[in-house]
Short mmCIF file of C-alpha atoms in Angstrom, two decimals:
data_model
loop_
_atom_site.label_atom_id
_atom_site.label_comp_id
_atom_site.label_asym_id
_atom_site.label_seq_id
_atom_site.Cartn_x
_atom_site.Cartn_y
_atom_site.Cartn_z
CA UNK A 299 24.85 -8.99 -28.34
CA UNK A 300 22.30 -11.36 -26.89
CA UNK A 301 20.20 -13.47 -29.22
CA UNK A 302 17.82 -14.56 -26.45
CA UNK A 303 19.60 -17.95 -26.68
CA UNK A 304 18.51 -18.18 -30.29
CA UNK A 305 21.60 -20.23 -31.15
CA UNK A 306 21.02 -23.00 -28.66
CA UNK A 307 17.32 -23.39 -29.29
CA UNK A 308 17.69 -23.88 -33.02
CA UNK A 309 20.70 -26.21 -32.64
CA UNK A 310 22.89 -24.46 -35.21
CA UNK A 311 26.51 -25.68 -35.23
CA UNK A 312 29.11 -23.79 -33.24
CA UNK A 313 30.91 -22.42 -36.28
CA UNK A 314 27.71 -20.89 -37.57
CA UNK A 315 27.31 -19.58 -34.02
CA UNK A 316 30.76 -17.97 -34.33
CA UNK A 317 30.01 -16.44 -37.64
CA UNK A 318 26.75 -15.06 -36.30
CA UNK A 319 28.48 -13.47 -33.34
CA UNK A 320 31.22 -12.05 -35.58
CA UNK A 321 28.82 -10.49 -38.05
CA UNK A 322 26.48 -9.23 -35.38
CA UNK A 323 29.39 -7.45 -33.67
CA UNK A 324 30.52 -5.86 -36.90
CA UNK A 325 27.11 -4.55 -37.93
CA UNK A 326 26.07 -3.36 -34.48
CA UNK A 327 29.41 -1.58 -33.92
CA UNK A 328 28.98 0.52 -37.05
CA UNK A 329 25.25 1.08 -36.68
CA UNK A 330 25.23 2.16 -33.04
CA UNK A 331 28.09 4.65 -33.49
CA UNK A 332 26.41 6.23 -36.52
CA UNK A 333 22.92 6.20 -35.06
CA UNK A 334 23.84 7.79 -31.72
CA UNK A 335 26.05 10.38 -33.43
CA UNK A 336 23.11 11.46 -35.56
CA UNK A 337 20.75 11.53 -32.56
CA UNK A 338 23.08 13.26 -30.07
CA UNK A 339 25.75 15.36 -31.80
CA UNK A 340 24.48 18.26 -33.95
CA UNK A 341 26.79 19.04 -36.91
CA UNK A 342 27.79 22.46 -35.59
CA UNK A 343 31.35 22.18 -34.51
CA UNK A 344 32.02 24.98 -31.98
CA UNK A 345 34.86 22.95 -30.57
CA UNK A 346 36.27 19.41 -30.57
CA UNK A 347 34.88 18.34 -27.18
CA UNK A 348 31.71 16.46 -26.34
CA UNK A 349 29.75 18.83 -24.11
CA UNK A 350 27.77 17.71 -21.07
CA UNK A 351 24.44 17.44 -22.91
CA UNK A 352 25.95 15.44 -25.76
CA UNK A 353 27.74 13.08 -23.36
CA UNK A 354 24.60 12.34 -21.35
CA UNK A 355 22.63 11.87 -24.55
CA UNK A 356 25.19 9.36 -25.88
CA UNK A 357 25.08 7.32 -22.65
CA UNK A 358 21.29 7.09 -22.80
CA UNK A 359 21.32 6.46 -26.53
CA UNK A 360 23.61 3.42 -26.12
CA UNK A 361 21.44 2.09 -23.27
CA UNK A 362 18.29 2.47 -25.38
CA UNK A 363 19.87 0.99 -28.49
CA UNK A 364 20.96 -1.97 -26.39
CA UNK A 365 17.42 -2.37 -25.04
CA UNK A 366 15.88 -2.20 -28.53
CA UNK A 367 18.39 -4.76 -29.76
CA UNK A 368 17.42 -7.15 -26.94
CA UNK A 369 13.71 -6.68 -27.57
CA UNK A 370 14.02 -7.31 -31.29
CA UNK A 371 16.15 -10.41 -30.66
CA UNK A 372 13.58 -11.83 -28.23
CA UNK A 373 10.73 -11.01 -30.60
CA UNK A 374 12.44 -12.73 -33.55
CA UNK A 375 13.24 -15.76 -31.37
CA UNK A 376 9.64 -16.02 -30.20
CA UNK A 377 8.38 -15.80 -33.79
CA UNK A 378 10.97 -18.35 -34.98
CA UNK A 379 9.84 -20.77 -32.25
CA UNK A 380 6.23 -20.35 -33.32
CA UNK A 381 7.37 -21.09 -36.87
CA UNK A 382 6.01 -17.79 -38.11
CA UNK A 383 9.36 -16.75 -39.49
CA UNK A 384 11.45 -18.69 -41.94
CA UNK B 250 18.09 -13.97 -60.25
CA UNK B 251 18.56 -15.52 -63.66
CA UNK B 252 20.37 -18.86 -63.28
CA UNK B 253 19.68 -20.02 -66.84
CA UNK B 254 23.33 -19.65 -67.85
CA UNK B 255 24.60 -21.91 -65.05
CA UNK B 256 25.60 -25.63 -65.23
CA UNK B 257 24.20 -28.30 -62.82
CA UNK B 258 27.29 -28.13 -60.60
CA UNK B 259 26.99 -24.40 -60.48
CA UNK B 260 23.34 -24.74 -59.60
CA UNK B 261 24.14 -27.01 -56.64
CA UNK B 262 26.90 -24.67 -55.47
CA UNK B 263 24.39 -21.87 -55.78
CA UNK B 264 21.88 -23.79 -53.64
CA UNK B 265 24.49 -24.36 -50.91
CA UNK B 266 25.31 -20.69 -51.14
CA UNK B 267 21.65 -19.76 -50.77
CA UNK B 268 21.30 -21.77 -47.54
CA UNK B 269 24.41 -20.15 -46.09
CA UNK B 270 23.00 -16.87 -47.28
CA UNK B 271 19.82 -17.36 -45.29
CA UNK B 272 21.72 -17.08 -42.01
CA UNK B 273 23.52 -13.98 -43.29
CA UNK B 274 20.20 -12.57 -44.48
CA UNK B 275 18.68 -13.23 -41.08
CA UNK B 276 21.51 -11.31 -39.40
CA UNK B 277 21.28 -8.45 -41.84
CA UNK B 278 17.51 -8.31 -41.36
CA UNK B 279 18.04 -8.33 -37.60
CA UNK B 280 20.63 -5.51 -37.61
CA UNK B 281 18.66 -3.41 -40.11
CA UNK B 282 15.47 -3.97 -38.14
CA UNK B 283 17.06 -2.73 -34.92
CA UNK B 284 18.61 0.25 -36.65
CA UNK B 285 15.48 1.31 -38.50
CA UNK B 286 13.08 0.87 -35.59
CA UNK B 287 15.49 2.66 -33.26
CA UNK B 288 15.74 5.55 -35.77
CA UNK B 289 11.96 5.76 -36.25
CA UNK B 290 10.83 5.22 -32.65
CA UNK B 291 13.45 6.51 -30.20
CA UNK B 292 13.98 10.25 -30.04
CA UNK B 293 13.73 11.11 -26.37
CA UNK B 294 17.00 11.02 -24.45
CA UNK B 295 15.82 12.49 -21.15
CA UNK B 296 15.81 8.95 -19.76
CA UNK B 297 17.93 5.84 -20.29
CA UNK B 298 15.03 3.37 -20.34
CA UNK B 299 12.56 2.98 -23.21
CA UNK B 300 9.23 4.68 -22.53
CA UNK B 301 6.08 2.60 -23.02
CA UNK B 302 5.28 4.74 -26.06
CA UNK B 303 8.70 3.94 -27.59
CA UNK B 304 8.27 0.30 -26.67
CA UNK B 305 4.91 0.09 -28.46
CA UNK B 306 6.36 1.86 -31.48
CA UNK B 307 9.32 -0.55 -31.68
CA UNK B 308 6.98 -3.56 -31.48
CA UNK B 309 4.80 -2.29 -34.31
CA UNK B 310 7.80 -1.28 -36.37
CA UNK B 311 9.33 -4.76 -36.08
CA UNK B 312 6.05 -6.41 -37.05
CA UNK B 313 5.60 -4.11 -40.01
CA UNK B 314 9.15 -4.39 -41.29
CA UNK B 315 9.09 -8.21 -41.12
CA UNK B 316 5.79 -8.35 -43.02
CA UNK B 317 7.23 -5.89 -45.52
CA UNK B 318 10.39 -7.95 -46.04
CA UNK B 319 8.36 -11.11 -46.57
CA UNK B 320 6.07 -9.41 -49.08
CA UNK B 321 9.02 -7.99 -51.03
CA UNK B 322 10.63 -11.45 -51.14
CA UNK B 323 7.38 -12.98 -52.42
CA UNK B 324 6.84 -10.39 -55.15
CA UNK B 325 10.49 -10.46 -56.16
CA UNK B 326 10.26 -14.23 -56.62
CA UNK B 327 7.14 -13.83 -58.78
CA UNK B 328 8.76 -11.19 -60.97
CA UNK B 329 11.77 -13.43 -61.39
CA UNK B 330 9.70 -16.50 -62.31
CA UNK B 331 7.82 -14.40 -64.86
CA UNK B 332 11.09 -13.19 -66.36
CA UNK B 333 12.50 -16.70 -66.70
CA UNK B 334 9.27 -17.86 -68.35
CA UNK B 335 9.51 -15.02 -70.87
CA UNK B 336 13.16 -15.82 -71.61
CA UNK B 337 12.39 -19.49 -72.19
CA UNK B 338 9.59 -18.58 -74.61
CA UNK B 339 12.00 -16.26 -76.43
CA UNK B 340 14.56 -19.07 -76.68
CA UNK B 341 11.86 -21.45 -78.02
CA UNK B 342 10.78 -18.86 -80.54
CA UNK B 343 14.31 -18.27 -81.79
CA UNK B 344 15.03 -21.98 -82.37
CA UNK C 282 18.53 -10.75 -61.54
CA UNK C 283 18.91 -10.62 -65.27
CA UNK C 284 22.05 -9.14 -66.76
CA UNK C 285 20.61 -8.99 -70.27
CA UNK C 286 22.85 -12.00 -71.01
CA UNK C 287 25.81 -9.85 -70.10
CA UNK C 288 27.72 -12.92 -68.87
CA UNK C 289 27.50 -14.89 -72.12
CA UNK C 290 28.26 -12.02 -74.44
CA UNK C 291 31.47 -11.04 -72.71
CA UNK C 292 32.60 -14.65 -72.25
CA UNK C 293 33.51 -14.34 -68.57
CA UNK C 294 34.23 -17.70 -66.90
CA UNK C 295 31.46 -19.49 -65.05
CA UNK C 296 32.96 -18.94 -61.61
CA UNK C 297 33.06 -15.21 -62.16
CA UNK C 298 29.48 -15.64 -63.38
CA UNK C 299 28.67 -17.30 -60.05
CA UNK C 300 30.29 -14.63 -58.00
CA UNK C 301 28.43 -11.96 -59.96
CA UNK C 302 25.09 -13.66 -59.38
CA UNK C 303 25.86 -14.11 -55.68
CA UNK C 304 26.82 -10.52 -55.09
CA UNK C 305 24.02 -9.15 -57.19
CA UNK C 306 21.50 -11.13 -55.13
CA UNK C 307 22.96 -9.86 -51.88
CA UNK C 308 23.01 -6.19 -52.85
CA UNK C 309 19.60 -6.19 -54.52
CA UNK C 310 17.98 -8.01 -51.58
CA UNK C 311 19.06 -5.34 -49.12
CA UNK C 312 18.50 -2.37 -51.43
CA UNK C 313 15.02 -3.28 -52.63
CA UNK C 314 13.72 -3.95 -49.10
CA UNK C 315 15.09 -0.64 -47.81
CA UNK C 316 14.05 1.37 -50.84
CA UNK C 317 10.45 0.15 -50.97
CA UNK C 318 10.06 0.52 -47.19
CA UNK C 319 11.07 4.17 -47.47
CA UNK C 320 8.79 4.74 -50.47
CA UNK C 321 5.70 2.88 -49.17
CA UNK C 322 5.65 2.68 -45.36
CA UNK C 323 5.49 6.00 -43.49
CA UNK C 324 7.19 5.87 -40.06
CA UNK C 325 3.96 6.37 -38.12
CA UNK C 326 3.24 3.09 -36.44
CA UNK C 327 -0.51 3.03 -35.65
CA UNK C 328 -0.33 -0.75 -35.65
CA UNK C 329 1.90 -3.64 -36.75
CA UNK C 330 -0.02 -4.53 -39.91
CA UNK C 331 0.62 -3.46 -43.49
CA UNK C 332 -2.56 -1.68 -44.53
CA UNK C 333 -4.16 -2.00 -47.97
CA UNK C 334 -2.49 1.10 -49.41
CA UNK C 335 0.94 0.11 -48.17
CA UNK C 336 0.56 -3.43 -49.50
CA UNK C 337 -0.47 -2.29 -52.98
CA UNK C 338 2.36 0.26 -52.98
CA UNK C 339 4.92 -2.42 -52.06
CA UNK C 340 3.75 -4.71 -54.89
CA UNK C 341 4.08 -1.91 -57.44
CA UNK C 342 7.37 -0.75 -55.94
CA UNK C 343 8.93 -4.21 -56.37
CA UNK C 344 7.64 -4.42 -59.97
CA UNK C 345 9.08 -0.99 -60.78
CA UNK C 346 12.39 -1.69 -59.05
CA UNK C 347 12.63 -4.89 -61.06
CA UNK C 348 11.94 -2.98 -64.28
CA UNK C 349 14.55 -0.31 -63.49
CA UNK C 350 17.06 -3.03 -62.67
CA UNK C 351 16.42 -4.68 -66.09
CA UNK C 352 16.71 -1.40 -67.94
CA UNK C 353 19.96 -0.44 -66.25
CA UNK C 354 21.39 -3.91 -66.95
CA UNK C 355 20.48 -3.68 -70.65
CA UNK C 356 21.88 -0.15 -70.87
CA UNK C 357 25.19 -1.13 -69.28
CA UNK C 358 25.40 -4.18 -71.56
CA UNK C 359 24.77 -2.06 -74.65
CA UNK C 360 27.45 0.43 -73.59
CA UNK C 361 29.90 -2.37 -72.76
CA UNK C 362 29.34 -3.88 -76.23
CA UNK C 363 30.01 -0.52 -77.82
CA UNK C 364 33.19 -0.32 -75.76
CA UNK C 365 32.10 2.92 -74.15
CA UNK C 366 32.40 1.46 -70.68
CA UNK C 367 35.45 -0.14 -69.19
CA UNK D 180 46.31 4.84 -53.05
CA UNK D 181 49.93 5.06 -51.96
CA UNK D 182 51.70 1.81 -52.88
CA UNK D 183 55.21 3.18 -52.29
CA UNK D 184 55.68 1.04 -49.18
CA UNK D 185 54.96 -2.24 -51.03
CA UNK D 186 57.46 -4.81 -52.41
CA UNK D 187 57.37 -6.10 -56.04
CA UNK D 188 55.50 -9.27 -55.05
CA UNK D 189 53.02 -7.19 -53.16
CA UNK D 190 52.64 -4.96 -56.18
CA UNK D 191 51.80 -7.93 -58.43
CA UNK D 192 49.34 -9.30 -55.85
CA UNK D 193 47.84 -5.85 -55.75
CA UNK D 194 47.48 -5.81 -59.51
CA UNK D 195 45.69 -9.18 -59.50
CA UNK D 196 43.51 -7.82 -56.76
CA UNK D 197 42.71 -4.71 -58.79
CA UNK D 198 41.53 -6.80 -61.77
CA UNK D 199 39.29 -8.89 -59.53
CA UNK D 200 38.17 -5.66 -57.98
CA UNK D 201 37.00 -4.33 -61.32
CA UNK D 202 34.25 -6.95 -61.51
CA UNK D 203 33.25 -6.17 -57.95
CA UNK D 204 33.34 -2.47 -58.73
CA UNK D 205 31.15 -3.02 -61.76
CA UNK D 206 28.59 -4.85 -59.62
CA UNK D 207 28.66 -2.21 -56.93
CA UNK D 208 28.28 0.49 -59.57
CA UNK D 209 25.38 -1.44 -61.08
CA UNK D 210 23.55 -1.92 -57.76
CA UNK D 211 24.17 1.65 -56.62
CA UNK D 212 23.08 2.98 -60.00
CA UNK D 213 19.77 1.11 -59.85
CA UNK D 214 19.17 2.18 -56.27
CA UNK D 215 19.99 5.84 -56.80
CA UNK D 216 18.10 6.25 -60.06
CA UNK D 217 15.11 4.41 -58.60
CA UNK D 218 15.19 6.72 -55.55
CA UNK D 219 15.51 9.88 -57.67
CA UNK D 220 13.10 9.00 -60.50
CA UNK D 221 10.34 6.70 -59.26
CA UNK D 222 7.82 8.17 -56.86
CA UNK D 223 4.45 7.31 -58.34
CA UNK D 224 2.97 4.03 -57.20
CA UNK D 225 -0.49 4.34 -58.76
CA UNK D 226 0.70 1.96 -61.47
CA UNK D 227 3.02 -1.05 -61.59
CA UNK D 228 4.70 -0.12 -64.88
CA UNK D 229 7.23 2.71 -65.32
CA UNK D 230 5.69 5.83 -66.88
CA UNK D 231 7.46 7.33 -69.89
CA UNK D 232 8.48 10.26 -67.67
CA UNK D 233 10.07 7.92 -65.16
CA UNK D 234 11.70 5.97 -67.96
CA UNK D 235 13.30 9.12 -69.40
CA UNK D 236 14.46 10.16 -65.94
CA UNK D 237 16.08 6.77 -65.29
CA UNK D 238 17.90 6.90 -68.63
CA UNK D 239 19.34 10.35 -67.94
CA UNK D 240 20.20 9.45 -64.36
CA UNK D 241 22.15 6.36 -65.49
CA UNK D 242 24.04 8.39 -68.11
CA UNK D 243 24.87 11.11 -65.61
CA UNK D 244 25.92 8.82 -62.82
CA UNK D 245 28.25 6.82 -65.10
CA UNK D 246 29.88 10.00 -66.40
CA UNK D 247 30.18 11.21 -62.82
CA UNK D 248 31.83 7.95 -61.66
CA UNK D 249 34.30 8.09 -64.54
CA UNK D 250 35.20 11.70 -63.82
CA UNK D 251 35.72 11.00 -60.12
CA UNK D 252 37.98 8.04 -60.98
CA UNK D 253 40.03 10.22 -63.33
CA UNK D 254 40.48 13.07 -60.87
CA UNK D 255 41.21 10.70 -58.01
CA UNK D 256 43.99 9.10 -60.08
CA UNK D 257 45.47 12.53 -60.83
CA UNK D 258 45.43 13.57 -57.18
CA UNK D 259 47.11 10.30 -56.27
CA UNK D 260 49.84 10.67 -58.92
CA UNK D 261 50.50 14.20 -57.67
CA UNK D 262 50.78 12.95 -54.11
CA UNK D 263 53.26 10.21 -55.00
CA UNK D 264 55.34 12.72 -56.96
CA UNK D 265 55.46 15.03 -53.93
CA UNK D 266 56.45 12.17 -51.64
CA UNK D 267 59.27 11.09 -53.95
CA UNK D 268 60.58 14.65 -54.05
CA UNK D 269 60.44 14.77 -50.26
CA UNK D 270 62.38 11.50 -50.05
CA UNK D 271 65.00 12.85 -52.50
CA UNK D 272 65.30 16.01 -50.47
CA UNK D 273 65.78 14.18 -47.20
CA UNK D 274 68.59 11.94 -48.52
CA UNK E 145 45.37 6.68 -50.21
CA UNK E 146 48.14 7.93 -48.01
CA UNK E 147 48.24 6.94 -44.37
CA UNK E 148 50.92 9.48 -43.48
CA UNK E 149 53.31 6.47 -43.42
CA UNK E 150 51.13 4.97 -40.72
CA UNK E 151 52.05 1.45 -41.87
CA UNK E 152 55.82 1.87 -41.59
CA UNK E 153 55.77 3.65 -38.27
CA UNK E 154 53.76 0.99 -36.51
CA UNK E 155 55.70 -1.90 -38.11
CA UNK E 156 52.63 -3.86 -39.14
CA UNK E 157 53.40 -6.81 -41.42
CA UNK E 158 53.20 -6.32 -45.16
CA UNK E 159 50.14 -8.53 -45.57
CA UNK E 160 48.22 -6.43 -43.11
CA UNK E 161 49.58 -3.48 -45.08
CA UNK E 162 48.04 -5.06 -48.22
CA UNK E 163 44.73 -5.69 -46.60
CA UNK E 164 44.64 -2.11 -45.32
CA UNK E 165 45.34 -0.73 -48.77
CA UNK E 166 42.71 -3.02 -50.32
CA UNK E 167 40.01 -2.11 -47.89
CA UNK E 168 40.84 1.56 -47.92
CA UNK E 169 40.54 1.59 -51.72
CA UNK E 170 37.19 -0.16 -51.62
CA UNK E 171 35.63 2.10 -49.02
CA UNK E 172 37.00 5.35 -50.41
CA UNK E 173 35.92 4.46 -53.97
CA UNK E 174 32.30 4.03 -52.95
CA UNK E 175 32.22 6.91 -50.48
CA UNK E 176 33.79 9.56 -52.70
CA UNK E 177 31.53 8.76 -55.68
CA UNK E 178 28.40 8.92 -53.54
CA UNK E 179 29.47 11.96 -51.57
CA UNK E 180 30.44 14.11 -54.57
CA UNK E 181 27.31 13.05 -56.47
CA UNK E 182 25.16 14.30 -53.60
CA UNK E 183 27.17 17.53 -53.31
CA UNK E 184 27.42 18.36 -57.02
CA UNK E 185 24.64 16.75 -59.06
CA UNK E 186 21.07 17.85 -58.21
CA UNK E 187 18.49 15.09 -58.86
CA UNK E 188 16.75 16.99 -61.65
CA UNK E 189 17.58 15.15 -64.81
CA UNK E 190 17.09 17.62 -67.70
CA UNK E 191 19.50 15.56 -69.77
CA UNK E 192 22.13 12.84 -69.40
CA UNK E 193 25.20 15.09 -69.59
CA UNK E 194 27.25 16.62 -66.80
CA UNK E 195 26.98 20.37 -67.37
CA UNK E 196 29.89 22.78 -66.89
CA UNK E 197 28.98 23.74 -63.33
CA UNK E 198 28.55 20.13 -62.25
CA UNK E 199 31.87 19.12 -63.84
CA UNK E 200 33.84 21.88 -62.13
CA UNK E 201 32.12 21.08 -58.84
CA UNK E 202 33.07 17.39 -59.14
CA UNK E 203 36.74 18.22 -59.79
CA UNK E 204 36.92 20.45 -56.73
CA UNK E 205 34.93 17.98 -54.65
CA UNK E 206 37.43 15.20 -55.38
CA UNK E 207 40.36 17.50 -54.57
CA UNK E 208 38.78 18.54 -51.28
CA UNK E 209 37.79 14.98 -50.35
CA UNK E 210 41.38 13.96 -51.01
CA UNK E 211 42.66 16.78 -48.79
CA UNK E 212 40.29 15.88 -45.95
CA UNK E 213 41.34 12.24 -46.25
CA UNK E 214 45.02 13.24 -45.91
CA UNK E 215 44.35 15.49 -42.94
CA UNK E 216 42.36 12.86 -41.09
CA UNK E 217 45.08 10.25 -41.76
CA UNK E 218 47.79 12.56 -40.42
CA UNK E 219 45.69 13.45 -37.39
CA UNK E 220 44.99 9.80 -36.55
CA UNK E 221 48.69 8.96 -37.00
CA UNK E 222 49.73 11.79 -34.70
CA UNK E 223 47.24 10.66 -32.06
CA UNK E 224 48.33 7.01 -32.43
CA UNK E 225 51.97 8.04 -31.92
CA UNK E 226 51.02 9.94 -28.77
CA UNK E 227 49.22 6.82 -27.59
CA UNK E 228 45.94 8.70 -27.29
CA UNK E 229 44.20 6.31 -29.64
CA UNK E 230 43.96 2.58 -29.26
CA UNK F 213 28.17 -9.57 -27.38
CA UNK F 214 27.07 -12.62 -25.43
CA UNK F 215 29.78 -15.29 -25.71
CA UNK F 216 28.35 -17.48 -22.93
CA UNK F 217 27.34 -20.21 -25.40
CA UNK F 218 30.86 -20.63 -26.82
CA UNK F 219 33.48 -23.30 -25.97
CA UNK F 220 37.09 -22.47 -24.94
CA UNK F 221 38.40 -23.07 -28.46
CA UNK F 222 35.70 -20.85 -29.84
CA UNK F 223 36.61 -18.19 -27.30
CA UNK F 224 40.28 -18.21 -28.42
CA UNK F 225 39.25 -18.10 -32.08
CA UNK F 226 37.01 -15.22 -31.15
CA UNK F 227 39.90 -13.40 -29.49
CA UNK F 228 42.10 -13.81 -32.59
CA UNK F 229 39.17 -12.56 -34.60
CA UNK F 230 38.77 -9.53 -32.34
CA UNK F 231 42.44 -8.52 -32.84
CA UNK F 232 42.10 -8.82 -36.61
CA UNK F 233 38.87 -6.91 -36.25
CA UNK F 234 40.63 -3.99 -34.60
CA UNK F 235 42.51 -3.21 -37.81
CA UNK F 236 39.28 -3.49 -39.79
CA UNK F 237 37.51 -1.33 -37.22
CA UNK F 238 40.27 1.26 -37.46
CA UNK F 239 39.86 1.39 -41.25
CA UNK F 240 36.10 1.61 -41.02
CA UNK F 241 36.40 4.36 -38.41
CA UNK F 242 38.87 6.16 -40.67
CA UNK F 243 36.69 5.95 -43.78
CA UNK F 244 33.51 6.87 -41.90
CA UNK F 245 35.29 9.75 -40.19
CA UNK F 246 36.44 11.20 -43.51
CA UNK F 247 33.02 10.77 -45.06
CA UNK F 248 31.07 12.26 -42.17
CA UNK F 249 33.37 15.23 -41.57
CA UNK F 250 33.49 15.93 -45.30
CA UNK F 251 29.67 15.83 -45.44
CA UNK F 252 29.27 18.09 -42.38
CA UNK F 253 32.08 20.58 -43.07
CA UNK F 254 32.65 20.97 -46.82
CA UNK F 255 29.92 22.65 -48.83
CA UNK F 256 31.69 25.33 -50.81
CA UNK F 257 32.95 24.28 -54.22
CA UNK F 258 34.04 27.67 -55.55
CA UNK F 259 37.63 26.65 -54.77
CA UNK F 260 39.58 23.39 -54.88
CA UNK F 261 41.46 23.94 -51.63
CA UNK F 262 39.94 23.69 -48.15
CA UNK F 263 39.18 27.10 -46.63
CA UNK F 264 40.50 27.77 -43.12
CA UNK F 265 36.91 27.64 -41.88
CA UNK F 266 36.42 24.20 -43.42
CA UNK F 267 39.79 23.09 -42.05
CA UNK F 268 38.85 24.11 -38.51
CA UNK F 269 35.48 22.39 -38.85
CA UNK F 270 37.11 19.13 -40.03
CA UNK F 271 39.55 19.19 -37.12
CA UNK F 272 36.79 19.62 -34.56
CA UNK F 273 34.59 17.06 -36.27
CA UNK F 274 37.38 14.45 -36.16
CA UNK F 275 38.07 15.14 -32.49
CA UNK F 276 34.39 14.94 -31.63
CA UNK F 277 33.67 11.80 -33.62
CA UNK F 278 36.65 9.94 -32.10
CA UNK F 279 35.59 10.89 -28.57
CA UNK F 280 32.06 9.84 -29.45
CA UNK F 281 33.20 6.45 -30.79
CA UNK F 282 35.27 5.81 -27.67
CA UNK F 283 32.39 6.73 -25.38
CA UNK F 284 29.97 4.48 -27.28
CA UNK F 285 32.46 1.58 -27.05
CA UNK F 286 32.84 2.12 -23.30
CA UNK F 287 29.12 2.26 -22.60
CA UNK F 288 28.41 -0.67 -24.88
CA UNK F 289 30.96 -2.75 -22.95
CA UNK F 290 29.32 -1.78 -19.64
CA UNK F 291 25.84 -2.70 -20.88
CA UNK F 292 27.18 -6.02 -22.08
CA UNK F 293 28.94 -6.82 -18.78
CA UNK F 294 25.70 -6.00 -16.95
CA UNK F 295 23.74 -8.30 -19.23
CA UNK F 296 26.12 -11.22 -18.72
CA UNK F 297 25.97 -10.70 -14.97
CA UNK F 298 22.16 -10.82 -15.06
CA UNK F 299 22.20 -13.97 -17.18
CA UNK F 300 24.61 -15.72 -14.79
CA UNK F 301 22.38 -14.83 -11.85
CA UNK F 302 19.38 -16.20 -13.75
CA UNK F 303 21.26 -19.44 -14.45
CA UNK F 304 22.25 -19.72 -10.76
CA UNK F 305 18.65 -19.13 -9.74
CA UNK F 306 17.28 -21.77 -12.09
CA UNK F 307 19.63 -24.52 -10.85
#
């Protein structure tokens, strides 16, 4: 997950950097799986396979989630640099 | 948070904890922000890139959620200060 | 967060007291933000500002959440003192 | 929880863990209780104080949720005891 | 919680075994309480008691949750043994 | 996950962390799987044993959710590799 170089710009120590990366990974992993399942896989279980439509939807969902994550990171970094956010 | 039952050492440990917490809180805010704004704004999966409509929605959602979080923090602090004041008056009264 | 003096009455050690306060803070912080957002801010994003109605709603929501939290704490304490709750 | 694969030392560590857990569980119960009863009972934001209707609802919700949690814990323990019994019988049978 | 002897078969060390059991307990405890409350207790609070119907529903809900948990554990173990799951 | 700002030692710590993480991730997957498939498939509480219909539903749900999780992990890795590539090109360009 990219923080828009948030870490470097605010000069946090490397171990905080680690911990940030670790936690980010954990939260995003759970959130993206749950979110895209809800968006793309309807809870009618005709069989145990992902069909074509579901598979394509998941691919796009991950790409869009990734894009939103980047955007939010850049936005928060920009606001932090302007001192608007504590 | 009512810290009235804590010793000085506990208070300083608590302060250190609160600073560490701020980074954690930032990360939780970040992850929750992404998740909520994605849930509220992105519902079209006929393309793999965000549409300009989705992009605008995400921007507004982030702005709103941050302002919301800050307002909640402010009000929560006020409520807490009020509570501690009331408890101190009660303690005075009972002495 | 006030425990209705739960800590003192049950004579738990100060470090458990600490840990309770820490965890309480963490859970309440996340829960109250999420809960009041759901109650007060509809997911139609006409702009990025909190309007008047939303702002007033948030203030009242926090006050009410705080009150419910107090009540529940006092209730649990009362039950614990009566030995109804393990 | 199937502890049949654990040694004695592990069992005692597990017991210590379970006691520590109880405080954690209490806090989780507390936070979840507040959140759920707030969600179910408070929906009027024309005032900043709880109405008597909301207050009654919160009281009943807390009572119900605690009784529910206790019942689930009880039944879960029974299911688990039953499972361990079955596994021991299977182990006897296979010897 | 039974892992279908998952731990023994994959020869993980006992401390990992501990940590698995600990975490499993924590997650299941929260999930089963929440899940069965949603399934069995409607949010109309006429009084503070569990009525007969709710009580019976909770008992069955716990039994079924337990059964699903076993099934999923056995299924994951079977797949892990076939090397289908990393 | 962008690790480009981390030193070698941090990278190796991160790798150890990722292995430990895999067990945690397995447990989280397991618990989430049970909770989701229970929520989606079990809605009849007139009996305490799973019906064959519920059993079939749970089996399919587990299969689907695992395939889904694997696909998400794959795509997420690809997006991340792409991002790192872009960042390296940017760094090259700015030198």
